[in-house]
Coordinates of C-alpha atoms and ligand atoms in Angstrom, one line a residue:
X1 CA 69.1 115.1 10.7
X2 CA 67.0 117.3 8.9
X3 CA 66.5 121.1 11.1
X4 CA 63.1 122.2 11.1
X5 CA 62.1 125.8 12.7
X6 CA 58.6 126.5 13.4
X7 CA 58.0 130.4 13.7
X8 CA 55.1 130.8 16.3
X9 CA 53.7 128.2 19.1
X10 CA 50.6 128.5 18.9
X11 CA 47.6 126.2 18.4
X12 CA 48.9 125.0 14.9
X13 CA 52.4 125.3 15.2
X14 CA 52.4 123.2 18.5
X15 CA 50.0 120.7 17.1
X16 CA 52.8 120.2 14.2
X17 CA 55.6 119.7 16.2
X18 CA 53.4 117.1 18.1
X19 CA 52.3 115.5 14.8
X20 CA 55.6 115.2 13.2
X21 CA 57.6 113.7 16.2
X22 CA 54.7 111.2 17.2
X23 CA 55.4 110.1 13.2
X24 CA 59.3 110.7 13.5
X25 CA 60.0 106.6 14.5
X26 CA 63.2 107.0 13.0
X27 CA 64.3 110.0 15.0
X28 CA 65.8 111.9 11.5
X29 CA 64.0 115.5 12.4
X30 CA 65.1 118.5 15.3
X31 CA 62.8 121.3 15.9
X32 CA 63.4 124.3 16.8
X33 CA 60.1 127.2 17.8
X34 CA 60.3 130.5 18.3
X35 CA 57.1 131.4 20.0
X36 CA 56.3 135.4 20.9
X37 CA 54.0 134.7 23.4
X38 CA 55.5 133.8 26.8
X39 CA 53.3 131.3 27.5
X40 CA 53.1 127.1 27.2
X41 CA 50.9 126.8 24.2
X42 CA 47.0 127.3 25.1
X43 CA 43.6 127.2 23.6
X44 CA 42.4 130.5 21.8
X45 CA 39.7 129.3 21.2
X46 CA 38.0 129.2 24.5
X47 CA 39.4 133.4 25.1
X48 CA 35.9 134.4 25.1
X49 CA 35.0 131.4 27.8
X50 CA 37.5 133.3 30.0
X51 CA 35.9 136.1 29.0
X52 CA 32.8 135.2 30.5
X53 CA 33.9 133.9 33.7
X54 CA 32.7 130.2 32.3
X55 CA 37.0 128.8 32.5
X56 CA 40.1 130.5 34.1
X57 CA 43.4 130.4 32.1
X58 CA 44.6 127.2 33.4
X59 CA 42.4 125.2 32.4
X60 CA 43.1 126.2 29.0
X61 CA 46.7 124.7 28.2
X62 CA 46.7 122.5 25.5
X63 CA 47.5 119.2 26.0
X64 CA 51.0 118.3 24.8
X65 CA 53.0 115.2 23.2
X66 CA 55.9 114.0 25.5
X67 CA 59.0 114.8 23.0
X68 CA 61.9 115.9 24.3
X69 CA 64.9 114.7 22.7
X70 CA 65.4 117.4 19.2
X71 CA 63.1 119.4 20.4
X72 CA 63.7 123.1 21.4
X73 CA 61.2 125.7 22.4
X74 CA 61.8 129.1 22.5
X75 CA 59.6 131.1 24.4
X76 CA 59.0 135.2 24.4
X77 CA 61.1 134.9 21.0
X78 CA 60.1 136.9 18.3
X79 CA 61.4 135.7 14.4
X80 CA 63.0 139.0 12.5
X81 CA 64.0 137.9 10.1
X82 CA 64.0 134.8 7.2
X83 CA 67.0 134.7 4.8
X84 CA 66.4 132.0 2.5
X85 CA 69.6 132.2 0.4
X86 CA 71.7 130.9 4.1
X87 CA 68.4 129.4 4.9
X88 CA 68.4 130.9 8.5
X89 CA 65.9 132.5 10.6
X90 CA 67.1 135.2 13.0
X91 CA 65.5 135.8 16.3
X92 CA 65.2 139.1 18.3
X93 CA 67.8 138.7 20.5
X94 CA 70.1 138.6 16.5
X95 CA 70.4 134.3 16.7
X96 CA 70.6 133.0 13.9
X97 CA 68.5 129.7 13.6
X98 CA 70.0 127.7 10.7
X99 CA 66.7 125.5 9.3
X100 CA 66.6 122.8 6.2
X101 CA 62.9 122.9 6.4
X102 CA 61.4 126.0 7.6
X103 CA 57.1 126.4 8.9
X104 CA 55.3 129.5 9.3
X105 CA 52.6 128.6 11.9
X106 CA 53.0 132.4 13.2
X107 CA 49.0 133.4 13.1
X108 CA 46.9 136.2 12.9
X109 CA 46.6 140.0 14.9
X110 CA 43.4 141.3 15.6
X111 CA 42.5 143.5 13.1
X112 CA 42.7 147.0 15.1
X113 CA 40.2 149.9 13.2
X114 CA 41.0 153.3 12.3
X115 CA 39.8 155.1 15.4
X116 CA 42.7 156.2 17.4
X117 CA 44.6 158.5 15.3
X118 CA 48.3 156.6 14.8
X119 CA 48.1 154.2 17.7
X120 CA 48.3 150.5 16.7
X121 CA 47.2 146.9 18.5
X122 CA 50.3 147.5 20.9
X123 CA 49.9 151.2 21.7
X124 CA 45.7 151.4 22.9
X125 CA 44.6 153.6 25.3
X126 CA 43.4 152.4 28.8
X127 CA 39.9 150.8 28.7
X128 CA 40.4 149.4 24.8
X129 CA 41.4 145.9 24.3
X130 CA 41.3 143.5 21.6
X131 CA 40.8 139.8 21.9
X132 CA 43.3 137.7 20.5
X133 CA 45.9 136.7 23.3
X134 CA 45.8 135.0 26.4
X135 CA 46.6 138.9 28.2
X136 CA 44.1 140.6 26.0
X137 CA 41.6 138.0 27.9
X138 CA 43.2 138.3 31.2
X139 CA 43.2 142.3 30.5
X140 CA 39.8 142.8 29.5
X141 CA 38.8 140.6 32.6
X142 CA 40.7 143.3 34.8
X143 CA 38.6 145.3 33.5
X144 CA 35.2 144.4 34.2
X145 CA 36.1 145.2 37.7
X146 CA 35.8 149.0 37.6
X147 CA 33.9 149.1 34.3
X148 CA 30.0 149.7 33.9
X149 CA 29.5 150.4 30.2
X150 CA 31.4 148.3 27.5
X151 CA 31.2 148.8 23.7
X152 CA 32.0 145.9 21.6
X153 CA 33.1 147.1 18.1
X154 CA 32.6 144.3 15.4
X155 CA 28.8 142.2 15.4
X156 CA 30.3 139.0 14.2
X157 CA 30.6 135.8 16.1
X158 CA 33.9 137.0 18.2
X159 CA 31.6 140.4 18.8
X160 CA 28.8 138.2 20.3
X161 CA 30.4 135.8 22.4
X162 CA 32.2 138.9 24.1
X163 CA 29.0 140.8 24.3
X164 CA 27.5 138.4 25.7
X165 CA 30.0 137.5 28.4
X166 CA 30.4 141.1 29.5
X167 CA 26.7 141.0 29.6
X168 CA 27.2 138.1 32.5
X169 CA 29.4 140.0 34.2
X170 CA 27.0 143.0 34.8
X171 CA 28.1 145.3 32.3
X172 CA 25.9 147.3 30.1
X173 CA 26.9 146.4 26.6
X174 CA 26.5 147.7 23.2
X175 CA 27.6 146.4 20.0
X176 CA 28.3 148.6 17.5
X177 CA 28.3 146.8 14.1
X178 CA 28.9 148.1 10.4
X179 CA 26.6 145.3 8.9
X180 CA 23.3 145.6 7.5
X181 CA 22.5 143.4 10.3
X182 CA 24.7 141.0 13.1
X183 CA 26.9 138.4 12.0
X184 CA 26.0 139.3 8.2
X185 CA 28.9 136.5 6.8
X186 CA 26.8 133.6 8.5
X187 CA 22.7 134.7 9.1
X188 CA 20.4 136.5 6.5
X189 CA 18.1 139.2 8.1
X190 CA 15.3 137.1 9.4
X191 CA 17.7 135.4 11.3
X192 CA 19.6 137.8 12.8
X193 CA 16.5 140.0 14.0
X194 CA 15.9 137.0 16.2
X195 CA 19.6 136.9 17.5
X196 CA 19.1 140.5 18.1
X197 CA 16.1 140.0 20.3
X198 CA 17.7 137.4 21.9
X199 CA 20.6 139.2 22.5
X200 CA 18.3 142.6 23.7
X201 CA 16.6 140.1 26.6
X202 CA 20.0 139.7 27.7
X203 CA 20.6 143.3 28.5
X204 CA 22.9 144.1 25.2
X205 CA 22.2 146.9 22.7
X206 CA 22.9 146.8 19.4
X207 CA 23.6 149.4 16.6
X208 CA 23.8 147.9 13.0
X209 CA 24.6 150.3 10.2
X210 CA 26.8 152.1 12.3
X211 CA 29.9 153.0 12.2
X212 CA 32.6 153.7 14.4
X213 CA 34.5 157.5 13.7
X214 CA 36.4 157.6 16.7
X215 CA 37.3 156.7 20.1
X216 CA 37.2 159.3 22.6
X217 CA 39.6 159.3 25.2
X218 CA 40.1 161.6 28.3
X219 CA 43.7 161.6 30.4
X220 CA 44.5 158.7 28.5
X221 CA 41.2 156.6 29.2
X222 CA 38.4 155.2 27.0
X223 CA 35.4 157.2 27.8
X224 CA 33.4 156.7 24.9
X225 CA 32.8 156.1 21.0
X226 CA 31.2 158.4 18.3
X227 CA 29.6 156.9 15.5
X228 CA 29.6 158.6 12.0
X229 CA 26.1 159.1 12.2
X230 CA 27.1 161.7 15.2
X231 CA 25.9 159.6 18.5
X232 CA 28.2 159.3 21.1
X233 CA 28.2 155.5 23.1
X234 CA 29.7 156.7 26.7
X235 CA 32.2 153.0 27.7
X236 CA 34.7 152.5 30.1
X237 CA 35.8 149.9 28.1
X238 CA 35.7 149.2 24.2
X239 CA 36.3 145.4 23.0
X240 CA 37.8 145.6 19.7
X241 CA 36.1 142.0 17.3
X242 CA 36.4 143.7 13.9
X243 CA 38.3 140.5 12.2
X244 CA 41.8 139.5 11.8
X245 CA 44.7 140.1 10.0
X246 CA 47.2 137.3 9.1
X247 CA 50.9 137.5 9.8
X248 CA 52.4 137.9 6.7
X249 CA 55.2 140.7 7.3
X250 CA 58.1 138.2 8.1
X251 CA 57.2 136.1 4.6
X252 CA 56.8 139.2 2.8
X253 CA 60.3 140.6 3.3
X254 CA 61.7 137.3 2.7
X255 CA 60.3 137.8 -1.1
X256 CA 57.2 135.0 -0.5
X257 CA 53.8 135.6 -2.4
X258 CA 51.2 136.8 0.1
X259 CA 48.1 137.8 -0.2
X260 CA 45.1 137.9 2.7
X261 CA 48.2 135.0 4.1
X262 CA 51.1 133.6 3.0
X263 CA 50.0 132.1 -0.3
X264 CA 50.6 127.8 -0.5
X265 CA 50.1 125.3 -2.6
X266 CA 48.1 122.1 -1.6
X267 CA 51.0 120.6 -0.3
X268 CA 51.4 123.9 1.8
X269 CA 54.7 124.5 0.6
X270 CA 55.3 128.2 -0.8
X271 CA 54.7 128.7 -4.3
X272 CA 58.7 130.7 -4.5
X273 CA 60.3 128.1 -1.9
X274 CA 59.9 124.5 -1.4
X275 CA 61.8 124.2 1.9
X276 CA 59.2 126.7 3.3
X277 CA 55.9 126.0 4.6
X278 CA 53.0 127.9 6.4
X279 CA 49.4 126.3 7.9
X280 CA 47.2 127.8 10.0
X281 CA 45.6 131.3 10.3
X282 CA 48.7 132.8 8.5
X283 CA 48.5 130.6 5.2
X284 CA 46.4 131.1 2.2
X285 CA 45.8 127.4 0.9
X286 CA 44.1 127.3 -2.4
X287 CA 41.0 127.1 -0.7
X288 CA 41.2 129.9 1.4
X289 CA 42.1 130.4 5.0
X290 CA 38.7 129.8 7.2
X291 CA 40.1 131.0 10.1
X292 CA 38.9 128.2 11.8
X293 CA 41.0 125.7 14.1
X294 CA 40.3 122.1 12.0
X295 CA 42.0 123.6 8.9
X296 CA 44.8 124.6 10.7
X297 CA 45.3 121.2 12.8
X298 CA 44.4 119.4 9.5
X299 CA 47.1 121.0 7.8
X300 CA 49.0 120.6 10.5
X301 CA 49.0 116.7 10.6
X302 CA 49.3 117.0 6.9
X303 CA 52.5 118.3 6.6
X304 CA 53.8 116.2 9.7
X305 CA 52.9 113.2 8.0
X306 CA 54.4 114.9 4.3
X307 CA 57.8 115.6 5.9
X308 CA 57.8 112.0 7.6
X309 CA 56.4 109.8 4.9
X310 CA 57.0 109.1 1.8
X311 CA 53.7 109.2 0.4
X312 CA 51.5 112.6 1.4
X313 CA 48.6 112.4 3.5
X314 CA 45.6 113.4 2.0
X315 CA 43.3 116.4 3.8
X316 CA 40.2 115.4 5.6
X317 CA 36.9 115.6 4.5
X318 CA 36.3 119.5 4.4
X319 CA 32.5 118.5 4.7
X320 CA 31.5 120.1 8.6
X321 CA 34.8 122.3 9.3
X322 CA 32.7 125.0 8.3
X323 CA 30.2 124.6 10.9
X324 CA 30.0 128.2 13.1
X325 CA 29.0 128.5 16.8
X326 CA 28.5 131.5 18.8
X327 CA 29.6 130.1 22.2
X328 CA 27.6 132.7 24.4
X329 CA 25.8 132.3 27.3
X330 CA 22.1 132.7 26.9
X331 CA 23.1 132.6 22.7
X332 CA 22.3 129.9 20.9
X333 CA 23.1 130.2 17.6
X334 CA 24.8 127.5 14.8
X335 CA 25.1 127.8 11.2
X336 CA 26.8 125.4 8.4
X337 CA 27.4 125.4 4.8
X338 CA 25.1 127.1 2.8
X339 CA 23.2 129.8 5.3
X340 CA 22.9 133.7 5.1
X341 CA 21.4 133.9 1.7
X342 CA 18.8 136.4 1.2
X343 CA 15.4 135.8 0.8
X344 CA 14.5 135.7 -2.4
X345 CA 18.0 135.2 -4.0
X346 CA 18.6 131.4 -5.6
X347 CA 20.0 128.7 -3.5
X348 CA 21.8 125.2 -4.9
X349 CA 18.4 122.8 -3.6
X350 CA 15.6 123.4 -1.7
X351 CA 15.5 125.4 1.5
X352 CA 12.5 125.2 4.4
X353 CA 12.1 127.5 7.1
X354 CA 10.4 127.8 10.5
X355 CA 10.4 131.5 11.3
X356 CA 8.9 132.0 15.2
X357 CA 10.5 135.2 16.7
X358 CA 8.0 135.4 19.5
X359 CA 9.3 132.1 20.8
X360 CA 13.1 132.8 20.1
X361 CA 13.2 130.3 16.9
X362 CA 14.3 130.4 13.5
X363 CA 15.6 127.4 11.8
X364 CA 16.2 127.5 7.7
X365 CA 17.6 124.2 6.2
X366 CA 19.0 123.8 2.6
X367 CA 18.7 120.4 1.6
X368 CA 20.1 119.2 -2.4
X369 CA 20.2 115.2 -3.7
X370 CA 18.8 114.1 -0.8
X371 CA 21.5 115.9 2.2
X372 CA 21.7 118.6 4.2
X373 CA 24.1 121.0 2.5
X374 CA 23.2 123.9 5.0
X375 CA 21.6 125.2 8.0
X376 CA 20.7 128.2 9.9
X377 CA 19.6 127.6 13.5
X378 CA 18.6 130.4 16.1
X379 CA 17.4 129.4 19.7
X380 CA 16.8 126.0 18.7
X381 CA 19.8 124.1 20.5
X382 CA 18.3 120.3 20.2
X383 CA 17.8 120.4 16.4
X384 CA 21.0 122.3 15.7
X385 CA 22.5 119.3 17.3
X386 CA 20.7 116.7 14.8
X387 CA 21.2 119.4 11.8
X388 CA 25.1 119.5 12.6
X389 CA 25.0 115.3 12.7
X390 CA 23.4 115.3 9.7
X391 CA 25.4 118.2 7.6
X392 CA 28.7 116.4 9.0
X393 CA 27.3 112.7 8.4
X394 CA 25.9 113.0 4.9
X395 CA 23.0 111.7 6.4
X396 CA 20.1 111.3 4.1
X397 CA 17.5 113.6 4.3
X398 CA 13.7 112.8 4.9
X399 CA 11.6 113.0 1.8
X400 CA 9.7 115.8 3.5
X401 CA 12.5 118.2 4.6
X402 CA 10.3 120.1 6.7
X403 CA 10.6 117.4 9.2
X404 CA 14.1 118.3 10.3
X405 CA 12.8 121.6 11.6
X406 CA 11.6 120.2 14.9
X407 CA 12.4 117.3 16.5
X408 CA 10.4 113.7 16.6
X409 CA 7.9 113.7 19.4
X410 CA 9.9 111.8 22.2
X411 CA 9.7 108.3 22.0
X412 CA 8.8 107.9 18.3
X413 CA 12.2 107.8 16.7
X414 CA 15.6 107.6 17.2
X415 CA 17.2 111.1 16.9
X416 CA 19.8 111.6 14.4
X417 CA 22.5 112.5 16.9
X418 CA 22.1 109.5 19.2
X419 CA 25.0 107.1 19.4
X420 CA 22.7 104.1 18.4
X421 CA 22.2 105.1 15.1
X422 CA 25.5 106.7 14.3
X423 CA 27.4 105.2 11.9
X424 CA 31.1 104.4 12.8
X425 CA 32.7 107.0 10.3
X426 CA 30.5 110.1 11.8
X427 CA 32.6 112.4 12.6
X428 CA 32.5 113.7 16.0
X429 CA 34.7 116.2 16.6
X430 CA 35.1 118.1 13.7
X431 CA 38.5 120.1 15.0
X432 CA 40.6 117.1 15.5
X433 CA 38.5 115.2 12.8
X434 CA 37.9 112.2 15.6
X435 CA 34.8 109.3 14.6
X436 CA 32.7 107.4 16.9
X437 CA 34.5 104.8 15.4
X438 CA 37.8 106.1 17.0
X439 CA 36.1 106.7 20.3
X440 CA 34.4 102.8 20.2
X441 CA 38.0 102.0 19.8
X442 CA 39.3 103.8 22.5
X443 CA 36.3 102.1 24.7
X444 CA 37.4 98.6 23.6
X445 CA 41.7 99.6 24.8
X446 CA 40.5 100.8 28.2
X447 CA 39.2 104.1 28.2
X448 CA 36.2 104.8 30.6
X449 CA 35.8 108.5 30.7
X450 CA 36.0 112.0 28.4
X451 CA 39.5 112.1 29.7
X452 CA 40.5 109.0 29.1
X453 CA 38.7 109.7 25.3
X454 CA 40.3 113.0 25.0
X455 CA 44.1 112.0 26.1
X456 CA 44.3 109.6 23.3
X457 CA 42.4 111.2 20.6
X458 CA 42.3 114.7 21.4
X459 CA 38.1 114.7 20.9
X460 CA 37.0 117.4 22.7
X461 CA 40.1 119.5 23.1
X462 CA 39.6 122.2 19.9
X463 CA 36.3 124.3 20.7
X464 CA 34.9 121.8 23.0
X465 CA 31.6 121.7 20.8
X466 CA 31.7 118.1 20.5
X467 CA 31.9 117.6 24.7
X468 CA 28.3 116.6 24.9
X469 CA 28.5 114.1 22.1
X470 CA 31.4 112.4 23.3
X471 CA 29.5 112.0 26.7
X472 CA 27.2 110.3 25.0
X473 CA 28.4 107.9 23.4
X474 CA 30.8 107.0 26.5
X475 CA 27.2 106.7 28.3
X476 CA 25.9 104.8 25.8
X477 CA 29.1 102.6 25.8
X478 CA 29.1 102.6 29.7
X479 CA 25.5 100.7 29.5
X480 CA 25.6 98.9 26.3
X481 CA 29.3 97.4 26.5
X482 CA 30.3 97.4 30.3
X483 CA 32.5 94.8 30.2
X484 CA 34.4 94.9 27.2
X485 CA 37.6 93.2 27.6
X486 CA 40.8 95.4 26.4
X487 CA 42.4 93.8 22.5
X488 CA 45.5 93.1 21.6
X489 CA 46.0 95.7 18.7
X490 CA 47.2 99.6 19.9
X491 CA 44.2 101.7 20.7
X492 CA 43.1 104.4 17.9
X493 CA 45.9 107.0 18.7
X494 CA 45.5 111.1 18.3
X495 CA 45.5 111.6 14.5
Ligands
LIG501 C1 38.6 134.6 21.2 C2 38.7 133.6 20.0 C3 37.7 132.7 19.8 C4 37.8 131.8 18.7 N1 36.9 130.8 18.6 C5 37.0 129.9 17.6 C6 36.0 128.8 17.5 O1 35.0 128.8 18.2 N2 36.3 127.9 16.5 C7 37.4 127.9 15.7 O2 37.5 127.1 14.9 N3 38.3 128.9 15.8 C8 38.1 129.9 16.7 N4 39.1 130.9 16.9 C9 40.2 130.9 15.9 C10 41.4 130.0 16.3 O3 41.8 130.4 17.6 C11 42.5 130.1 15.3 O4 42.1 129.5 14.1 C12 43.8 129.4 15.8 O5 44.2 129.9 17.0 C13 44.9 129.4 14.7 O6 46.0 128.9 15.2 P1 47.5 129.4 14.7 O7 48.5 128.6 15.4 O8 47.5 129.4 13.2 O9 47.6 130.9 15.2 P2 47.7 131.4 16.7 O10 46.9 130.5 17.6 O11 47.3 132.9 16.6 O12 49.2 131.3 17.0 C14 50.2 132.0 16.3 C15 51.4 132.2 17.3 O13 52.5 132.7 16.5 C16 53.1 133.7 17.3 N5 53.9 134.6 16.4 C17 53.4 135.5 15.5 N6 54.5 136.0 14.8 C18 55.6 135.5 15.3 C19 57.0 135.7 15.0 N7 57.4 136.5 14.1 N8 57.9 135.0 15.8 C20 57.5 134.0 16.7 N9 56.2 133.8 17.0 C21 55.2 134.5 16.3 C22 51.9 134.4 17.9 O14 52.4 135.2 19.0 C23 51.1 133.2 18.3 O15 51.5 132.8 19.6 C24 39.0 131.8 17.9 C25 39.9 132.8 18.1 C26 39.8 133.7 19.1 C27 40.9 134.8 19.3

């Protein structure tokens, strides 16, 4: 038997353990998780949905695989310490977790500023909150009860989603952001002024430039934040977005290289320890952490299929697991690949743009050797769709590239992201890295709705971005192949 312990259950390390016993036919591995958080393992990714009001917290549990047998789950258990000369891992309670293999799927913290003197993430005063955890969410929700004003600190995509979802609840918001302008990693300056606008019409305010200096806090409370430039921002609440910072502490002291994570080669092994692995958030691969859920469930199935075969699995197409989108109500913003250059500064290819801020719009699209290798798209939710299919398809690109700025007059063509003309390797959802093929599969074994789609290949369970276009194509399926008998060969499993 070989002992594997996974420190932290979270989205990746949960996905792992699923991924390596579904391959583990032979029964030869145990695993043993120490998880922090007290909770089954759920989806982070839709914290700022709960946010909003748009899903409560149990519809957020991750779907799990059915081992039992070898498998042990310890929740509300912190890791201490690694020693790797015994090869153990010590819990807070002082067990000692003897491991032959040993994965760091522990995460990231929100990263807290410098405006409360000493206190850290765990010591905040009452009214400030950051969003990271299943209780941040349910505690800023709390919140919105008594609150009126709410400052969000941090204008990147985090920063807007929770703007915008306090904003639903009623509150008056303002975001106060450091950045030339809002979400500065992902938009240029024409861009964001529209988001901006967009995001004034819904009742938010928003400081760019600006910097926080410190909280203020009366008997213990939030009441407000000053800015450097001297304004004060009265809040009975403060939502802390201002980035993340991997969990590298337990690696460090265990004399691993970190850096912004714990530092892995491209078989995510350590570079001082090959019996020790980290994926997700808290790794540094060679090419970088994104921070995004498909690396980490990539690596995740990776390293499952590593340990369990004895030839390694090779890492999906990265093409499309860089695609960003602000999931705020009333926000409708997507970028991919190449976006957020300047004007005026050199792009690889050719880029067109459709700049309309009095209608809400602006859509820029970089297009080299014939694809889309970028996109910007504001307030223009239909031909982010086809941009997206395109970008993640390798779809060629019409001669004229203006002409994926708006979309065909209805009727007179086919639009990219329609099932007909979707070829079978498209990928569909880019977290779990699922095809229409897959999903045509899963039609032809049985499968007649999104749950039925979702339970065996996990499409639509990362962000959920991908719901729409798996409805699709199962309407599409539903009137094109009604009565397709089930085969004979297994169904396309979860990958
Ligand atoms: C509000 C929000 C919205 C997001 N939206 C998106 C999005 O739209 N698209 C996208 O791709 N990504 C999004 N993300 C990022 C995504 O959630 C992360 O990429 C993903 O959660 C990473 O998974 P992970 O398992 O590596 O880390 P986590 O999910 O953070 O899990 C790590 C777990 O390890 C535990 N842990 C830490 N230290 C220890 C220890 N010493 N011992 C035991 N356990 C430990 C932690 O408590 C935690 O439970 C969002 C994140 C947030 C917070």
């Amino acid at each position: 038997m070989t002992r594997v312990v996974v420190v932290g259950h979270g989205m990746v390390g949960a996905r792992f353990v699923d991924d390596l016993h579904a391959r583990d036919s032979q029964k030869r591995f145990t695993t043993t998780v120490l998880g922090a958080e007290e909770y089954e393992p759920y989806n982070r990714v839709l914290l700022s949905d709960v946010v909003a009001g748009r899903m409560d917290v149990a519809s957020i549990a991750l779907p799990r695989g059915s081992h039992k047998a070898g498998h042990e789950v310890l929740p509300g258990m912190t890791a201490v310490l690694i020693d790797r000369t015994v090869r153990t891992v010590t819990d807070q309670a002082g067990e000692e977790h003897a491991y032959d293999v040993l994965v760091q799927a522990a995460g990231a913290r929100a990263r807290v500023p410098d405006l409360f003197g000493r206190r850290g993430a765990d010591d905040l005063p009452a009214g400030a909150h950051a969003l990271r955890t299943l209780d941040d969410a349910r505690e800023i929700v709390a919140a919105t009860v008594n609150a009126r004003r709410a400052v969000v600190v941090g204008g990147g995509v985090l920063g807007l989603e929770v703007a915008c979802g306090l904003a639903g609840r009623g509150l008056h918001v303002t975001v106060v952001h450091g950045g030339a302008h809002l979400m500065d990693r992902q938009l240029d300056a024409a861009a964001a002024s529209v988001a901006t606008a967009r995001l004034t019409a819904l009742g938010v305010s928003v400081r760019v430039g600006a910097r926080t200096e410190e909280a203020i806090v009366r008997g213990g409370r939030i009441t407000g934040v000053r800015l450097e430039a001297g304004e004060t921002i009265p809040a009975d609440l403060l939502v802390l977005t201002a980035g993340t910072v991997a969990e590298v502490d337990l690696a460090q002291r265990a004399g691993l290289d970190v850096a912004r994570g714990i530092v892995v080669g491209d078989d995510l092994a350590t570079l001082a320890d090959h019996r020790v692995f980290a994926i997700g958030d808290c790794a540094q691969p060679p090419e970088g952490g994104s921070g995004l859920i498909a690396q980490g469930w990539d690596q995740a199935r990776r390293l499952a299929t590593r340990l369990t075969a004895s030839t390694p699995e090779e890492a999906l197409p990265s093409v499309g697991t860089d695609v960003v989108k602000v999931k705020g109500a009333g926000l409708d913003v997507v970028t991919m690949g190449v976006c957020g250059v300047p004007r005026g500064e050199a792009v690889p290819g050719r880029r067109v743009q459709l700049s309309d801020p009095d209608g809400g719009r602006h859509i820029e699209v970089v297009v080299d050797d014939g694809r889309v290798i970028g996109a910007t798209c504001v307030g223009a939710g239909a031909v982010a769709a086809d941009l997206v299919a395109a970008y993640t398809r390798g779809t060629p690109a019409p001669l004229d590239p203006a002409q994926l700025l708006l979309r065909p007059v209805a009727g007179s063509a086919v639009p990219a992201a329609s099932p007909v003309k979707m070829p079978d390797r498209a990928v569909i959802c880019r977290c779990n890295g699922v095809t229409k093929g897959d999903i045509v599969g899963c039609w032809r074994h049985g499968s007649r709705s999104v749950e039925d789609v979702a339970a065996t290949t996990r499409a639509t369970t990362g962000c959920g971005g991908c719901k729409d276009a798996v409805c699709g194509i199962v309407d599409w399926l539903k009137q094109t192949d009604p009565d397709q008998p089930a085969q004979a060969r297994e169904p396309a499993a979860a990958r």
